[in-house]
mmCIF file of C-alpha atoms in Angstrom:
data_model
loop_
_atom_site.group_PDB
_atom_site.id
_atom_site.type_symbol
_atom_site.label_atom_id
_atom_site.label_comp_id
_atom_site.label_asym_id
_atom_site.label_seq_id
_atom_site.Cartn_x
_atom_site.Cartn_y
_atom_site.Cartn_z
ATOM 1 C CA UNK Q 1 279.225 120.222 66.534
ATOM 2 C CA UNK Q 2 277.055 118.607 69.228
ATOM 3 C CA UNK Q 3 278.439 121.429 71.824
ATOM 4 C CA UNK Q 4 278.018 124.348 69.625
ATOM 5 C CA UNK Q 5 274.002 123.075 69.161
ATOM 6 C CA UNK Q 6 274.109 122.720 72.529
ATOM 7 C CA UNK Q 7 275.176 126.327 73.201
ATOM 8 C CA UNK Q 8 273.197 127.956 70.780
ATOM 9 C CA UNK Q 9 269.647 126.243 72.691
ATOM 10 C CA UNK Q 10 271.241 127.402 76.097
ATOM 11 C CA UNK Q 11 271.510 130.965 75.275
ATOM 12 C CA UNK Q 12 268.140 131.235 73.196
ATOM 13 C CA UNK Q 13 266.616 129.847 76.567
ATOM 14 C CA UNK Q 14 268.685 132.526 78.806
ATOM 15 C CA UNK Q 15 267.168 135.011 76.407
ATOM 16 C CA UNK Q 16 264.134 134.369 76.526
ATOM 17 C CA UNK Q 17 264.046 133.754 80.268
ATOM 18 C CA UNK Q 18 265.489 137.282 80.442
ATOM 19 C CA UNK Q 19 263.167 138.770 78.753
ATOM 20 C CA UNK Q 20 260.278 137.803 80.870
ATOM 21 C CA UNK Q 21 262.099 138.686 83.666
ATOM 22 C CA UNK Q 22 262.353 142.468 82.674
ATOM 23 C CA UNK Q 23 259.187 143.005 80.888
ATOM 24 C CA UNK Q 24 256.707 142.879 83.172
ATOM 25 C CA UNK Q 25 252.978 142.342 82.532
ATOM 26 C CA UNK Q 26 251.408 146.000 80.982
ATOM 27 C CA UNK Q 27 248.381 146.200 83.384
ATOM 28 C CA UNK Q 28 250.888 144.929 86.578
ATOM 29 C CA UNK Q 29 251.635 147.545 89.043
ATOM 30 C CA UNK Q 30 254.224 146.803 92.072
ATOM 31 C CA UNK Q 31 253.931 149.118 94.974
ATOM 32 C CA UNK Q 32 255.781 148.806 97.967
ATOM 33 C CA UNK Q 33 254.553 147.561 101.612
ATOM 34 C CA UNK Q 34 252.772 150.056 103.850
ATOM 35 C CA UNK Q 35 251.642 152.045 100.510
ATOM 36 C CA UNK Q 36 248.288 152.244 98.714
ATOM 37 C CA UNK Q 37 248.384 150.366 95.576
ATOM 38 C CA UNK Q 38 245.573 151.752 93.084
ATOM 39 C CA UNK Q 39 244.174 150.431 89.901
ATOM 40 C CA UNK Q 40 241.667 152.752 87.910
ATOM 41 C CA UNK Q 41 238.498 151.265 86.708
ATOM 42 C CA UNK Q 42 236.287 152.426 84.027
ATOM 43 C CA UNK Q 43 232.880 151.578 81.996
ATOM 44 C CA UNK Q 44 230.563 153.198 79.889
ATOM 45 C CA UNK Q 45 226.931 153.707 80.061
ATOM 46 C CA UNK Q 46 224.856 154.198 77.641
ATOM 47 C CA UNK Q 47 222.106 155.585 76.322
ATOM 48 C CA UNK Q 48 219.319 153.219 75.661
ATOM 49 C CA UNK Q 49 216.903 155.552 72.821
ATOM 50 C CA UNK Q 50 216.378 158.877 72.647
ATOM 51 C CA UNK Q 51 213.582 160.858 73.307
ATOM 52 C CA UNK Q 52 209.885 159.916 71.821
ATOM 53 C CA UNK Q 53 206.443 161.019 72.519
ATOM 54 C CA UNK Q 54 203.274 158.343 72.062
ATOM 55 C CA UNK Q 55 199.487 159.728 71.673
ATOM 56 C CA UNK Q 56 196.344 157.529 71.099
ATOM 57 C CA UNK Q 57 196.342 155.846 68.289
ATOM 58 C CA UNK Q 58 192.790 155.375 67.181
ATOM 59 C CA UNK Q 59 189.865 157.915 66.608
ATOM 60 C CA UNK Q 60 188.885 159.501 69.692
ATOM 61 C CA UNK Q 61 185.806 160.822 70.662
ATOM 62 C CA UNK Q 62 185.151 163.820 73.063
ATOM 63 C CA UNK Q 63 181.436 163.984 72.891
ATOM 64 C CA UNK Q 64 178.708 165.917 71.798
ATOM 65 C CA UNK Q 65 176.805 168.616 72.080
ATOM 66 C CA UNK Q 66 174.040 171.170 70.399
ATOM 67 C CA UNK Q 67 175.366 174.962 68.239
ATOM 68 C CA UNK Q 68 176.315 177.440 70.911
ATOM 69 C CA UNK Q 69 177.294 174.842 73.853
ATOM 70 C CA UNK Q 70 180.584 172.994 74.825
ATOM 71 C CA UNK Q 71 181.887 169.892 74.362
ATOM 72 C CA UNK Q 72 184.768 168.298 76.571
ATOM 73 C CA UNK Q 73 186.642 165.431 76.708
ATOM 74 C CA UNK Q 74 189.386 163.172 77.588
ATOM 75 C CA UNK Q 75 192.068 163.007 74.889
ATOM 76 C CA UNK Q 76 193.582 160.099 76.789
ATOM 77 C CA UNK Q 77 197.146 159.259 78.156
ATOM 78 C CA UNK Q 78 200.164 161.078 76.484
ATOM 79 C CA UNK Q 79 203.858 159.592 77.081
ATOM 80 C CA UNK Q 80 207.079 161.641 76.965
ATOM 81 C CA UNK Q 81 209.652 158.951 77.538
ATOM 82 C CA UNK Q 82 213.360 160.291 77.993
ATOM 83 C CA UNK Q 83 216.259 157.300 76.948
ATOM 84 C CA UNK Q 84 219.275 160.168 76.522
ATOM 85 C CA UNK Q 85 220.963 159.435 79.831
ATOM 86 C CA UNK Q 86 221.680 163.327 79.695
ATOM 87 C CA UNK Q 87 223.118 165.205 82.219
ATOM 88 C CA UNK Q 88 220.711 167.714 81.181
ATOM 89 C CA UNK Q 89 217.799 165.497 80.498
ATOM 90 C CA UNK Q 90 215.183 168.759 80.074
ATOM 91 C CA UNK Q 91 212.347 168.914 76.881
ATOM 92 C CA UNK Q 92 208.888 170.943 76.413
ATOM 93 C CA UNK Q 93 206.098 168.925 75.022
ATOM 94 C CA UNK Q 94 203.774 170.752 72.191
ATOM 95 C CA UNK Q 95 200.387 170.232 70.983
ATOM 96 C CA UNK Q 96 198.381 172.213 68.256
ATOM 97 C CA UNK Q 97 195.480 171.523 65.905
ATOM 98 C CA UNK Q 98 196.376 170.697 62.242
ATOM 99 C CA UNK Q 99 195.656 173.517 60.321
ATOM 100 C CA UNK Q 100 191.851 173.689 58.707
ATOM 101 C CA UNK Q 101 189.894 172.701 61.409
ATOM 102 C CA UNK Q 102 187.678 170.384 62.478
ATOM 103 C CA UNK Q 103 185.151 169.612 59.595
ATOM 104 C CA UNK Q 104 181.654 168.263 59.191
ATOM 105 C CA UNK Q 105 180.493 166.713 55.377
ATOM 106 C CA UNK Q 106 182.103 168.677 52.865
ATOM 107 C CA UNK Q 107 183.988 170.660 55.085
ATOM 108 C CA UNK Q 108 182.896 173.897 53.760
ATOM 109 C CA UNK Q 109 183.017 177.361 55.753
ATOM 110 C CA UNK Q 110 179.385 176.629 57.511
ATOM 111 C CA UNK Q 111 181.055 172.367 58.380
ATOM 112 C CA UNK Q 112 184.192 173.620 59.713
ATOM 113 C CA UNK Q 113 184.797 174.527 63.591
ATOM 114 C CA UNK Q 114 187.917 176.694 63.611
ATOM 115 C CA UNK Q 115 190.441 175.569 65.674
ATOM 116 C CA UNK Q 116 190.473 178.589 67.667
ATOM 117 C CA UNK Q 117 187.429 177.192 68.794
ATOM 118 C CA UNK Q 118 189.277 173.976 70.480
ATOM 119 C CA UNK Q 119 190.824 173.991 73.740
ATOM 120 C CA UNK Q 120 193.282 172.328 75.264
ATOM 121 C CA UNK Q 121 194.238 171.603 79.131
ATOM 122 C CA UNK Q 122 197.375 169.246 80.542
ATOM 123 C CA UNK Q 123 196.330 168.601 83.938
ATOM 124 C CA UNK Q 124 198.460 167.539 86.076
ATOM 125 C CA UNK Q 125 200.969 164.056 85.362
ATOM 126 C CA UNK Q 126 199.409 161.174 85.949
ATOM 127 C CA UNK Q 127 202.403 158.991 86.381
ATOM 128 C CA UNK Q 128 206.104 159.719 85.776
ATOM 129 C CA UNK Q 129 209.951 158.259 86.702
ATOM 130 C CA UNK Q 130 213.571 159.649 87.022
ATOM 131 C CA UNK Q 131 214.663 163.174 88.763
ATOM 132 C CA UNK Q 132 213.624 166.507 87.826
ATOM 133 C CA UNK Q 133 210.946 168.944 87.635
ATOM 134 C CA UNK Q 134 207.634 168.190 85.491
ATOM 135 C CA UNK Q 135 205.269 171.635 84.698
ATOM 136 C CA UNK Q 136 202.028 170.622 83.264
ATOM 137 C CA UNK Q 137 201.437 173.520 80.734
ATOM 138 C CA UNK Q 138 197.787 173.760 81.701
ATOM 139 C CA UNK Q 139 197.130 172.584 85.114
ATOM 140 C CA UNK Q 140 193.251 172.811 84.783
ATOM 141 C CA UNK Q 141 190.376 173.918 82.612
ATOM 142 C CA UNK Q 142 190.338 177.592 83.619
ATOM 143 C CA UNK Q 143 194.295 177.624 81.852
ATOM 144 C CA UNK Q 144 193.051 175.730 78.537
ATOM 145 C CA UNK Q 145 194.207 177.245 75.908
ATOM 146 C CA UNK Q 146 193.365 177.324 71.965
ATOM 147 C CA UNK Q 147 195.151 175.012 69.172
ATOM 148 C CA UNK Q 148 195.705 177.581 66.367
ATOM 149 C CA UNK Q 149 198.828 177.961 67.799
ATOM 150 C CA UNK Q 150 201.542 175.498 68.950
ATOM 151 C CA UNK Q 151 201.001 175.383 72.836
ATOM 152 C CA UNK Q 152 203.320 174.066 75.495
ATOM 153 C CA UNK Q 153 201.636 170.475 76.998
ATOM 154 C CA UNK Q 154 204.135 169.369 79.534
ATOM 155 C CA UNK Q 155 207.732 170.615 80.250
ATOM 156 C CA UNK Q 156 210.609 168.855 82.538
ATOM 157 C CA UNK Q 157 212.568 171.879 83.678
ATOM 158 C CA UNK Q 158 215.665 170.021 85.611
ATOM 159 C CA UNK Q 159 217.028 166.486 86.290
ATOM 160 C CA UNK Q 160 219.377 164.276 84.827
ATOM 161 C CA UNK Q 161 219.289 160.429 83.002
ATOM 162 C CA UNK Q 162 216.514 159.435 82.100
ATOM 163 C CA UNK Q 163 212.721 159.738 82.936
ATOM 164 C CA UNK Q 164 209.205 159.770 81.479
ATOM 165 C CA UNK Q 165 205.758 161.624 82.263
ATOM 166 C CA UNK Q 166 202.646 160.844 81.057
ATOM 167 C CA UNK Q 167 199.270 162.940 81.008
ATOM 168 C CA UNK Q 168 195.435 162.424 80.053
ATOM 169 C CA UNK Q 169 194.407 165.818 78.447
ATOM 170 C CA UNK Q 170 191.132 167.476 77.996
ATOM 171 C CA UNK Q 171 189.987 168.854 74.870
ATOM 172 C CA UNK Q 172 187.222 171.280 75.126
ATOM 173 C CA UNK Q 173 185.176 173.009 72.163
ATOM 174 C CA UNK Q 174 183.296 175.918 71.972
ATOM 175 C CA UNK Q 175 180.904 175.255 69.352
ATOM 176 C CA UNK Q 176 180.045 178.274 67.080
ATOM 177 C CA UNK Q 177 175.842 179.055 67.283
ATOM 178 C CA UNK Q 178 176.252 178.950 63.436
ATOM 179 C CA UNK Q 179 177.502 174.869 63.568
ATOM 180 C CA UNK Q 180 175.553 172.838 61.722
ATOM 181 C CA UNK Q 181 174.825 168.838 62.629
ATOM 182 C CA UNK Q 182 177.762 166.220 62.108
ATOM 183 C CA UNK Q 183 180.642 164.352 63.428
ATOM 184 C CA UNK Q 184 183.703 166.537 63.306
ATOM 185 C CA UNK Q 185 186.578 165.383 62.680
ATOM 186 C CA UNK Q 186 190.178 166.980 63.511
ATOM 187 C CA UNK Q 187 193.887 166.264 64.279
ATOM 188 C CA UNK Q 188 195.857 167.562 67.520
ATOM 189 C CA UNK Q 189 199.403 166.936 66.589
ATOM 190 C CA UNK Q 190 201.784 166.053 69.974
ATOM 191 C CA UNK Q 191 205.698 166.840 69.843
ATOM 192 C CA UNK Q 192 208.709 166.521 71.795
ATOM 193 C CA UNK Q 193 211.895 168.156 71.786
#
């Protein structure tokens, strides 16, 4: 009985010893001498965000000025900030004036400054990071162009990963003869895609 135990243990250990022996380790490779012996690598990267634009928060004011003149002014510092890690990491920047205006008291007809009546310039970027091509839509004040329509603010045309740009625009107003006295207030709306 004793030797039949012991039999039984010796060949469960032989097994098992054989077993090891022919199944080697998954990830093992065995190359021979003088040969290159490779082992791939990989990891991911990825992307941190997306892609955002940030405006001034609070009220901004651009001046003043009497009917018939113009008033101009620093919106201040616009951010495009790119976090897709694309390969093509391109997007146009947009601003326009919300729709009615900028308005005076009661904002009737004689309070309201049409928003054809606002300009808007880029300039150039006043800081930026990552590869690519920036195009300020308006490089100065002689290409400002009115906010009744969606306008292009910045562009990136090429470049990969990411990146950000930032620029200080100028609004500029052309304010009717008709204008009566007031603060007038408006909305440029900022987008990025």
């Amino acid at each position: 009985m004793s030797k039949s135990r012991l039999g039984i243990v010796l060949t469960g250990a032989a097994s098992l010893a054989a077993a090891l022996t022919v199944a080697p380790a998954a990830q093992a490779t065995t190359c021979p001498a003088s040969t290159t012996c490779s082992t791939t690598v990989t990891f991911t990267v990825t992307a941190t965000s997306g892609l955002t634009i940030t405006v001034p928060t609070s009220q901004v004011s651009v001046g003043s000025g009497t009917p018939g003149t113009q008033i101009s002014g620093s919106l201040g510092t616009v951010t495009v900030t790119d976090q897709r890690a694309a390969l093509n990491a391109t997007w146009v920047a947009s601003a326009v004036a919300a729709t009615g205006g900028f308005t005076t008291g009661g904002g009737t007809a004689a309070e309201t400054i049409p928003t054809s009546a606002v300009l808007y310039w880029s300039g150039p970027a006043t800081a930026n990071s990552g590869t690519g091509t920036l195009v300020p839509g308006q490089i100065n004040a002689a290409a400002a162009q009115s906010l009744d329509v969606s306008r292009t603010a910045f562009s990136k045309t090429s470049g990969s990963g990411d990146n950000s740009a930032a620029w200080n625009p100028t609004i500029v107003i052309n304010v009717p003869s008709q204008a009566v006295a007031g603060t007038y207030t408006g909305t440029v709306n900022h987008s990025v895609a």
